[in-house]
């Protein structure tokens, strides 16, 4: 079952008013994938994640997540949003944020196992000692790690991460990517990023998105297609030092 | 304390305790979920229910219960589902509720007694029957929050993430708005429709400056509300002023003071950690 399809999108169209955001997107994600969704700003990457999670409804096309509709299937997913959609003065500490990732259903209390999973997730991202801190007393990078912990505390089968390295400093980035690589042994990992360079040594597959799907396949074959998606030359070092995608622009 | 020998005073004090239980709980959600303006809309729309009560010849407060619940659900549905901007929707329901209240009273033959007390409140004229209604509302609110505490906490914090984890966000949001509607109804007697929003939000706004713990926030809001309502009542008795308005001004004054106290406490703590 290692290679079974867990997310399947067919002919997805999404419009923001009259503006097309996604046009005719079809692809699937497998159980053991480590996929990077890349493309320029406004290319529809976040929208695509939200469609998989059932947070946005496509105007056309079908979505299946674990063989079900997204509202059902998303319960097996862990999610890291791109933008913080909450108030930093909200009365909540780090532990209470992370345990929300363990939510299982109405009325059920968080069990001892839920609490342990939340603490384990905090330890994994190196934030255990901050568990009783209020969220307003964290740096942006620390907060990002807390939200990663919230996503993985769920012990999901599909981890969807929208720009996970935003505001995380470079030293931490490496260890977080290695964490994702480790998690990938147990679950599919999808990373949305506009910076392919840093992640390229870890991922297997790339999906280039700029309104249309330009490429989906092994990272080695993505070079030409990336340029097409960005409409500018892109350098990608498949097995090397992290590198920027938005390289030299030809005048 | 000779003032508490009067029965109406005893009723007033019991009412102060009962409404602040509802207010402390619901007001905390109103404040942290930032639905103050929605709650203002629901409370003003309740005036339609008061008018309907006069028109049908039933106790206005009883008519206000279903009326507020319906307006709460309407506001909730419009604000989440339609493209109409949320604050425009609130403004419309707000005005429609008040306008229909006025029309109902127009259509009612004769003079509408104690209409003023529904607009501005009068804690001193509360009949015992209203105390039972308040008690029932408290029980309903406590029961709902005890059942869904975890869910309300999650959707108040991060609506999008809570949706992904499988919390039925929209329905629970409507449940919160219905609790707001119920507390508005019990509050109308105390401070009146126009001032409801202050009693609902000020105690929690005072307390949230001093605690980050949700349960402590709710309990301290209840206690603060009770103390300030009774103190306000006492001041209004001494100075012979309108009780509702006095209570609100006292709340606002304490809120202002608490702001400076918070600043002072923070400054002292900074000095200590140096």
PDB file of N, CA and C in Angstrom, chain B residues 154-232:
ATOM      1  N   UNK B 154     -11.194  26.487  20.608  1.00  0.00           N
ATOM      2  CA  UNK B 154     -10.462  26.289  19.350  1.00  0.00           C
ATOM      3  C   UNK B 154     -10.979  27.208  18.242  1.00  0.00           C
ATOM      4  N   UNK B 155     -12.293  27.330  18.103  1.00  0.00           N
ATOM      5  CA  UNK B 155     -12.783  28.179  17.006  1.00  0.00           C
ATOM      6  C   UNK B 155     -12.571  29.652  17.302  1.00  0.00           C
ATOM      7  N   UNK B 156     -12.539  30.012  18.580  1.00  0.00           N
ATOM      8  CA  UNK B 156     -12.255  31.412  18.899  1.00  0.00           C
ATOM      9  C   UNK B 156     -10.806  31.748  18.575  1.00  0.00           C
ATOM     10  N   UNK B 157      -9.925  30.776  18.781  1.00  0.00           N
ATOM     11  CA  UNK B 157      -8.500  31.020  18.558  1.00  0.00           C
ATOM     12  C   UNK B 157      -8.163  31.041  17.070  1.00  0.00           C
ATOM     13  N   UNK B 158      -8.500  29.969  16.362  1.00  0.00           N
ATOM     14  CA  UNK B 158      -8.072  29.850  14.965  1.00  0.00           C
ATOM     15  C   UNK B 158      -9.139  29.078  14.196  1.00  0.00           C
ATOM     16  N   UNK B 159     -10.019  29.862  13.574  1.00  0.00           N
ATOM     17  CA  UNK B 159     -11.182  29.288  12.913  1.00  0.00           C
ATOM     18  C   UNK B 159     -10.781  28.316  11.799  1.00  0.00           C
ATOM     19  N   UNK B 160      -9.811  28.735  10.980  1.00  0.00           N
ATOM     20  CA  UNK B 160      -9.426  27.918   9.836  1.00  0.00           C
ATOM     21  C   UNK B 160      -8.854  26.573  10.280  1.00  0.00           C
ATOM     22  N   UNK B 161      -7.923  26.632  11.232  1.00  0.00           N
ATOM     23  CA  UNK B 161      -7.305  25.381  11.669  1.00  0.00           C
ATOM     24  C   UNK B 161      -8.332  24.470  12.333  1.00  0.00           C
ATOM     25  N   UNK B 162      -9.232  25.060  13.124  1.00  0.00           N
ATOM     26  CA  UNK B 162     -10.227  24.233  13.801  1.00  0.00           C
ATOM     27  C   UNK B 162     -11.144  23.547  12.785  1.00  0.00           C
ATOM     28  N   UNK B 163     -11.405  24.219  11.668  1.00  0.00           N
ATOM     29  CA  UNK B 163     -12.214  23.599  10.614  1.00  0.00           C
ATOM     30  C   UNK B 163     -11.506  22.367  10.060  1.00  0.00           C
ATOM     31  N   UNK B 164     -10.197  22.518   9.838  1.00  0.00           N
ATOM     32  CA  UNK B 164      -9.430  21.402   9.275  1.00  0.00           C
ATOM     33  C   UNK B 164      -9.433  20.203  10.231  1.00  0.00           C
ATOM     34  N   UNK B 165      -9.399  20.442  11.536  1.00  0.00           N
ATOM     35  CA  UNK B 165      -9.367  19.317  12.477  1.00  0.00           C
ATOM     36  C   UNK B 165     -10.750  18.677  12.628  1.00  0.00           C
ATOM     37  N   UNK B 166     -11.770  19.252  11.987  1.00  0.00           N
ATOM     38  CA  UNK B 166     -13.072  18.601  11.981  1.00  0.00           C
ATOM     39  C   UNK B 166     -14.096  19.200  12.933  1.00  0.00           C
ATOM     40  N   UNK B 167     -13.828  20.396  13.468  1.00  0.00           N
ATOM     41  CA  UNK B 167     -14.817  21.028  14.344  1.00  0.00           C
ATOM     42  C   UNK B 167     -15.915  21.666  13.485  1.00  0.00           C
ATOM     43  N   UNK B 168     -17.186  21.388  13.781  1.00  0.00           N
ATOM     44  CA  UNK B 168     -18.273  22.007  12.997  1.00  0.00           C
ATOM     45  C   UNK B 168     -18.416  23.483  13.326  1.00  0.00           C
ATOM     46  N   UNK B 169     -17.506  24.210  12.728  1.00  0.00           N
ATOM     47  CA  UNK B 169     -17.299  25.610  12.988  1.00  0.00           C
ATOM     48  C   UNK B 169     -18.541  26.492  12.869  1.00  0.00           C
ATOM     49  N   UNK B 170     -19.228  26.343  11.753  1.00  0.00           N
ATOM     50  CA  UNK B 170     -20.347  27.245  11.472  1.00  0.00           C
ATOM     51  C   UNK B 170     -21.469  27.079  12.474  1.00  0.00           C
ATOM     52  N   UNK B 171     -21.792  25.825  12.774  1.00  0.00           N
ATOM     53  CA  UNK B 171     -22.890  25.576  13.707  1.00  0.00           C
ATOM     54  C   UNK B 171     -22.533  26.111  15.089  1.00  0.00           C
ATOM     55  N   UNK B 172     -21.284  25.848  15.520  1.00  0.00           N
ATOM     56  CA  UNK B 172     -20.895  26.295  16.856  1.00  0.00           C
ATOM     57  C   UNK B 172     -20.821  27.819  16.941  1.00  0.00           C
ATOM     58  N   UNK B 173     -20.477  28.444  15.826  1.00  0.00           N
ATOM     59  CA  UNK B 173     -20.480  29.908  15.782  1.00  0.00           C
ATOM     60  C   UNK B 173     -21.903  30.427  16.018  1.00  0.00           C
ATOM     61  N   UNK B 174     -22.866  29.764  15.377  1.00  0.00           N
ATOM     62  CA  UNK B 174     -24.265  30.157  15.587  1.00  0.00           C
ATOM     63  C   UNK B 174     -24.691  29.900  17.030  1.00  0.00           C
ATOM     64  N   UNK B 175     -24.178  28.819  17.619  1.00  0.00           N
ATOM     65  CA  UNK B 175     -24.498  28.544  19.029  1.00  0.00           C
ATOM     66  C   UNK B 175     -23.977  29.679  19.912  1.00  0.00           C
ATOM     67  N   UNK B 176     -22.756  30.152  19.629  1.00  0.00           N
ATOM     68  CA  UNK B 176     -22.208  31.272  20.403  1.00  0.00           C
ATOM     69  C   UNK B 176     -23.108  32.503  20.245  1.00  0.00           C
ATOM     70  N   UNK B 177     -23.516  32.775  19.012  1.00  0.00           N
ATOM     71  CA  UNK B 177     -24.381  33.944  18.795  1.00  0.00           C
ATOM     72  C   UNK B 177     -25.718  33.790  19.518  1.00  0.00           C
ATOM     73  N   UNK B 178     -26.233  32.558  19.573  1.00  0.00           N
ATOM     74  CA  UNK B 178     -27.481  32.335  20.312  1.00  0.00           C
ATOM     75  C   UNK B 178     -27.277  32.562  21.809  1.00  0.00           C
ATOM     76  N   UNK B 179     -26.111  32.190  22.317  1.00  0.00           N
ATOM     77  CA  UNK B 179     -25.833  32.475  23.735  1.00  0.00           C
ATOM     78  C   UNK B 179     -25.766  33.980  23.973  1.00  0.00           C
ATOM     79  N   UNK B 180     -25.197  34.698  22.988  1.00  0.00           N
ATOM     80  CA  UNK B 180     -25.176  36.157  23.093  1.00  0.00           C
ATOM     81  C   UNK B 180     -26.613  36.669  23.161  1.00  0.00           C
ATOM     82  N   UNK B 181     -27.474  36.116  22.291  1.00  0.00           N
ATOM     83  CA  UNK B 181     -28.870  36.556  22.271  1.00  0.00           C
ATOM     84  C   UNK B 181     -29.540  36.302  23.621  1.00  0.00           C
ATOM     85  N   UNK B 182     -29.298  35.138  24.196  1.00  0.00           N
ATOM     86  CA  UNK B 182     -29.903  34.824  25.500  1.00  0.00           C
ATOM     87  C   UNK B 182     -29.393  35.772  26.579  1.00  0.00           C
ATOM     88  N   UNK B 183     -28.099  36.061  26.566  1.00  0.00           N
ATOM     89  CA  UNK B 183     -27.604  36.964  27.617  1.00  0.00           C
ATOM     90  C   UNK B 183     -28.101  38.381  27.407  1.00  0.00           C
ATOM     91  N   UNK B 184     -28.275  38.752  26.143  1.00  0.00           N
ATOM     92  CA  UNK B 184     -28.832  40.083  25.876  1.00  0.00           C
ATOM     93  C   UNK B 184     -30.213  40.205  26.526  1.00  0.00           C
ATOM     94  N   UNK B 185     -31.017  39.156  26.359  1.00  0.00           N
ATOM     95  CA  UNK B 185     -32.374  39.200  26.908  1.00  0.00           C
ATOM     96  C   UNK B 185     -32.352  39.396  28.428  1.00  0.00           C
ATOM     97  N   UNK B 186     -31.473  38.664  29.118  1.00  0.00           N
ATOM     98  CA  UNK B 186     -31.459  38.835  30.578  1.00  0.00           C
ATOM     99  C   UNK B 186     -30.876  40.185  30.981  1.00  0.00           C
ATOM    100  N   UNK B 187     -30.040  40.743  30.100  1.00  0.00           N
ATOM    101  CA  UNK B 187     -29.396  42.015  30.433  1.00  0.00           C
ATOM    102  C   UNK B 187     -30.295  43.215  30.211  1.00  0.00           C
ATOM    103  N   UNK B 188     -31.279  43.051  29.342  1.00  0.00           N
ATOM    104  CA  UNK B 188     -32.125  44.197  28.990  1.00  0.00           C
ATOM    105  C   UNK B 188     -32.731  44.823  30.238  1.00  0.00           C
ATOM    106  N   UNK B 189     -33.171  43.976  31.178  1.00  0.00           N
ATOM    107  CA  UNK B 189     -33.782  44.459  32.410  1.00  0.00           C
ATOM    108  C   UNK B 189     -32.826  45.290  33.267  1.00  0.00           C
ATOM    109  N   UNK B 190     -31.558  44.941  33.195  1.00  0.00           N
ATOM    110  CA  UNK B 190     -30.592  45.579  34.098  1.00  0.00           C
ATOM    111  C   UNK B 190     -30.123  46.921  33.548  1.00  0.00           C
ATOM    112  N   UNK B 191     -29.612  46.910  32.328  1.00  0.00           N
ATOM    113  CA  UNK B 191     -29.019  48.139  31.799  1.00  0.00           C
ATOM    114  C   UNK B 191     -29.714  48.649  30.544  1.00  0.00           C
ATOM    115  N   UNK B 192     -30.674  47.872  30.042  1.00  0.00           N
ATOM    116  CA  UNK B 192     -31.392  48.316  28.848  1.00  0.00           C
ATOM    117  C   UNK B 192     -30.657  47.980  27.572  1.00  0.00           C
ATOM    118  N   UNK B 193     -31.442  47.928  26.497  1.00  0.00           N
ATOM    119  CA  UNK B 193     -30.916  47.537  25.189  1.00  0.00           C
ATOM    120  C   UNK B 193     -29.699  48.357  24.768  1.00  0.00           C
ATOM    121  N   UNK B 194     -29.779  49.649  25.018  1.00  0.00           N
ATOM    122  CA  UNK B 194     -28.746  50.540  24.498  1.00  0.00           C
ATOM    123  C   UNK B 194     -27.399  50.324  25.205  1.00  0.00           C
ATOM    124  N   UNK B 195     -27.461  49.876  26.460  1.00  0.00           N
ATOM    125  CA  UNK B 195     -26.218  49.754  27.230  1.00  0.00           C
ATOM    126  C   UNK B 195     -25.745  48.305  27.412  1.00  0.00           C
ATOM    127  N   UNK B 196     -26.501  47.364  26.878  1.00  0.00           N
ATOM    128  CA  UNK B 196     -26.177  45.943  27.066  1.00  0.00           C
ATOM    129  C   UNK B 196     -24.733  45.618  26.718  1.00  0.00           C
ATOM    130  N   UNK B 197     -24.294  46.141  25.599  1.00  0.00           N
ATOM    131  CA  UNK B 197     -23.002  45.748  25.062  1.00  0.00           C
ATOM    132  C   UNK B 197     -21.859  46.089  26.037  1.00  0.00           C
ATOM    133  N   UNK B 198     -22.071  47.151  26.830  1.00  0.00           N
ATOM    134  CA  UNK B 198     -21.038  47.543  27.795  1.00  0.00           C
ATOM    135  C   UNK B 198     -20.892  46.505  28.902  1.00  0.00           C
ATOM    136  N   UNK B 199     -22.023  46.071  29.451  1.00  0.00           N
ATOM    137  CA  UNK B 199     -21.948  45.092  30.541  1.00  0.00           C
ATOM    138  C   UNK B 199     -21.447  43.743  30.026  1.00  0.00           C
ATOM    139  N   UNK B 200     -21.699  43.484  28.758  1.00  0.00           N
ATOM    140  CA  UNK B 200     -21.263  42.219  28.172  1.00  0.00           C
ATOM    141  C   UNK B 200     -19.744  42.200  27.945  1.00  0.00           C
ATOM    142  N   UNK B 201     -19.186  43.341  27.609  1.00  0.00           N
ATOM    143  CA  UNK B 201     -17.775  43.323  27.192  1.00  0.00           C
ATOM    144  C   UNK B 201     -16.787  43.916  28.192  1.00  0.00           C
ATOM    145  N   UNK B 202     -17.226  44.864  29.014  1.00  0.00           N
ATOM    146  CA  UNK B 202     -16.230  45.547  29.856  1.00  0.00           C
ATOM    147  C   UNK B 202     -15.595  44.626  30.920  1.00  0.00           C
ATOM    148  N   UNK B 203     -16.388  43.815  31.662  1.00  0.00           N
ATOM    149  CA  UNK B 203     -15.708  42.972  32.662  1.00  0.00           C
ATOM    150  C   UNK B 203     -14.629  42.073  32.058  1.00  0.00           C
ATOM    151  N   UNK B 204     -14.923  41.442  30.920  1.00  0.00           N
ATOM    152  CA  UNK B 204     -13.921  40.569  30.303  1.00  0.00           C
ATOM    153  C   UNK B 204     -12.736  41.364  29.766  1.00  0.00           C
ATOM    154  N   UNK B 205     -13.026  42.579  29.269  1.00  0.00           N
ATOM    155  CA  UNK B 205     -11.920  43.402  28.768  1.00  0.00           C
ATOM    156  C   UNK B 205     -10.998  43.823  29.902  1.00  0.00           C
ATOM    157  N   UNK B 206     -11.581  44.059  31.086  1.00  0.00           N
ATOM    158  CA  UNK B 206     -10.744  44.389  32.250  1.00  0.00           C
ATOM    159  C   UNK B 206      -9.872  43.186  32.596  1.00  0.00           C
ATOM    160  N   UNK B 207     -10.498  42.022  32.703  1.00  0.00           N
ATOM    161  CA  UNK B 207      -9.798  40.850  33.239  1.00  0.00           C
ATOM    162  C   UNK B 207      -8.764  40.274  32.272  1.00  0.00           C
ATOM    163  N   UNK B 208      -8.996  40.386  30.972  1.00  0.00           N
ATOM    164  CA  UNK B 208      -8.064  39.743  30.049  1.00  0.00           C
ATOM    165  C   UNK B 208      -6.688  40.401  30.079  1.00  0.00           C
ATOM    166  N   UNK B 209      -6.620  41.589  30.646  1.00  0.00           N
ATOM    167  CA  UNK B 209      -5.302  42.220  30.778  1.00  0.00           C
ATOM    168  C   UNK B 209      -4.435  41.520  31.815  1.00  0.00           C
ATOM    169  N   UNK B 210      -5.093  40.753  32.700  1.00  0.00           N
ATOM    170  CA  UNK B 210      -4.351  40.200  33.831  1.00  0.00           C
ATOM    171  C   UNK B 210      -4.209  38.684  33.817  1.00  0.00           C
ATOM    172  N   UNK B 211      -4.877  38.017  32.904  1.00  0.00           N
ATOM    173  CA  UNK B 211      -4.694  36.568  32.848  1.00  0.00           C
ATOM    174  C   UNK B 211      -4.700  36.076  31.406  1.00  0.00           C
ATOM    175  N   UNK B 212      -3.929  35.002  31.175  1.00  0.00           N
ATOM    176  CA  UNK B 212      -3.909  34.360  29.874  1.00  0.00           C
ATOM    177  C   UNK B 212      -4.612  33.016  29.946  1.00  0.00           C
ATOM    178  N   UNK B 213      -5.218  32.730  31.115  1.00  0.00           N
ATOM    179  CA  UNK B 213      -5.872  31.453  31.292  1.00  0.00           C
ATOM    180  C   UNK B 213      -7.374  31.614  31.077  1.00  0.00           C
ATOM    181  N   UNK B 214      -7.907  30.849  30.136  1.00  0.00           N
ATOM    182  CA  UNK B 214      -9.301  31.011  29.732  1.00  0.00           C
ATOM    183  C   UNK B 214     -10.282  30.829  30.891  1.00  0.00           C
ATOM    184  N   UNK B 215     -10.090  29.763  31.684  1.00  0.00           N
ATOM    185  CA  UNK B 215     -11.037  29.507  32.778  1.00  0.00           C
ATOM    186  C   UNK B 215     -10.959  30.605  33.830  1.00  0.00           C
ATOM    187  N   UNK B 216      -9.733  31.022  34.138  1.00  0.00           N
ATOM    188  CA  UNK B 216      -9.575  32.122  35.100  1.00  0.00           C
ATOM    189  C   UNK B 216     -10.208  33.399  34.558  1.00  0.00           C
ATOM    190  N   UNK B 217     -10.091  33.589  33.256  1.00  0.00           N
ATOM    191  CA  UNK B 217     -10.649  34.791  32.629  1.00  0.00           C
ATOM    192  C   UNK B 217     -12.176  34.823  32.793  1.00  0.00           C
ATOM    193  N   UNK B 218     -12.807  33.686  32.556  1.00  0.00           N
ATOM    194  CA  UNK B 218     -14.266  33.623  32.684  1.00  0.00           C
ATOM    195  C   UNK B 218     -14.682  33.889  34.134  1.00  0.00           C
ATOM    196  N   UNK B 219     -14.024  33.198  35.059  1.00  0.00           N
ATOM    197  CA  UNK B 219     -14.435  33.336  36.473  1.00  0.00           C
ATOM    198  C   UNK B 219     -14.171  34.750  36.982  1.00  0.00           C
ATOM    199  N   UNK B 220     -13.005  35.305  36.629  1.00  0.00           N
ATOM    200  CA  UNK B 220     -12.719  36.660  37.118  1.00  0.00           C
ATOM    201  C   UNK B 220     -13.656  37.688  36.478  1.00  0.00           C
ATOM    202  N   UNK B 221     -14.095  37.426  35.239  1.00  0.00           N
ATOM    203  CA  UNK B 221     -15.047  38.350  34.612  1.00  0.00           C
ATOM    204  C   UNK B 221     -16.384  38.328  35.343  1.00  0.00           C
ATOM    205  N   UNK B 222     -16.812  37.138  35.740  1.00  0.00           N
ATOM    206  CA  UNK B 222     -18.073  37.024  36.485  1.00  0.00           C
ATOM    207  C   UNK B 222     -17.971  37.800  37.796  1.00  0.00           C
ATOM    208  N   UNK B 223     -16.880  37.558  38.541  1.00  0.00           N
ATOM    209  CA  UNK B 223     -16.715  38.206  39.855  1.00  0.00           C
ATOM    210  C   UNK B 223     -16.627  39.727  39.691  1.00  0.00           C
ATOM    211  N   UNK B 224     -15.829  40.168  38.717  1.00  0.00           N
ATOM    212  CA  UNK B 224     -15.698  41.617  38.481  1.00  0.00           C
ATOM    213  C   UNK B 224     -17.056  42.229  38.139  1.00  0.00           C
ATOM    214  N   UNK B 225     -17.797  41.540  37.275  1.00  0.00           N
ATOM    215  CA  UNK B 225     -19.108  42.040  36.868  1.00  0.00           C
ATOM    216  C   UNK B 225     -20.042  42.169  38.066  1.00  0.00           C
ATOM    217  N   UNK B 226     -20.071  41.143  38.911  1.00  0.00           N
ATOM    218  CA  UNK B 226     -20.966  41.172  40.081  1.00  0.00           C
ATOM    219  C   UNK B 226     -20.594  42.336  41.000  1.00  0.00           C
ATOM    220  N   UNK B 227     -19.305  42.443  41.324  1.00  0.00           N
ATOM    221  CA  UNK B 227     -18.870  43.499  42.257  1.00  0.00           C
ATOM    222  C   UNK B 227     -19.218  44.880  41.698  1.00  0.00           C
ATOM    223  N   UNK B 228     -18.908  45.088  40.405  1.00  0.00           N
ATOM    224  CA  UNK B 228     -19.116  46.429  39.847  1.00  0.00           C
ATOM    225  C   UNK B 228     -20.600  46.745  39.659  1.00  0.00           C
ATOM    226  N   UNK B 229     -21.400  45.739  39.331  1.00  0.00           N
ATOM    227  CA  UNK B 229     -22.834  45.998  39.172  1.00  0.00           C
ATOM    228  C   UNK B 229     -23.445  46.396  40.524  1.00  0.00           C
ATOM    229  N   UNK B 230     -23.098  45.644  41.567  1.00  0.00           N
ATOM    230  CA  UNK B 230     -23.674  45.948  42.889  1.00  0.00           C
ATOM    231  C   UNK B 230     -23.149  47.296  43.400  1.00  0.00           C
ATOM    232  N   UNK B 231     -21.863  47.552  43.188  1.00  0.00           N
ATOM    233  CA  UNK B 231     -21.317  48.853  43.599  1.00  0.00           C
ATOM    234  C   UNK B 231     -22.004  49.991  42.851  1.00  0.00           C
ATOM    235  N   UNK B 232     -22.198  49.783  41.550  1.00  0.00           N
ATOM    236  CA  UNK B 232     -22.867  50.801  40.730  1.00  0.00           C
ATOM    237  C   UNK B 232     -24.288  51.048  41.203  1.00  0.00           C
TER     238      UNK B 232
END
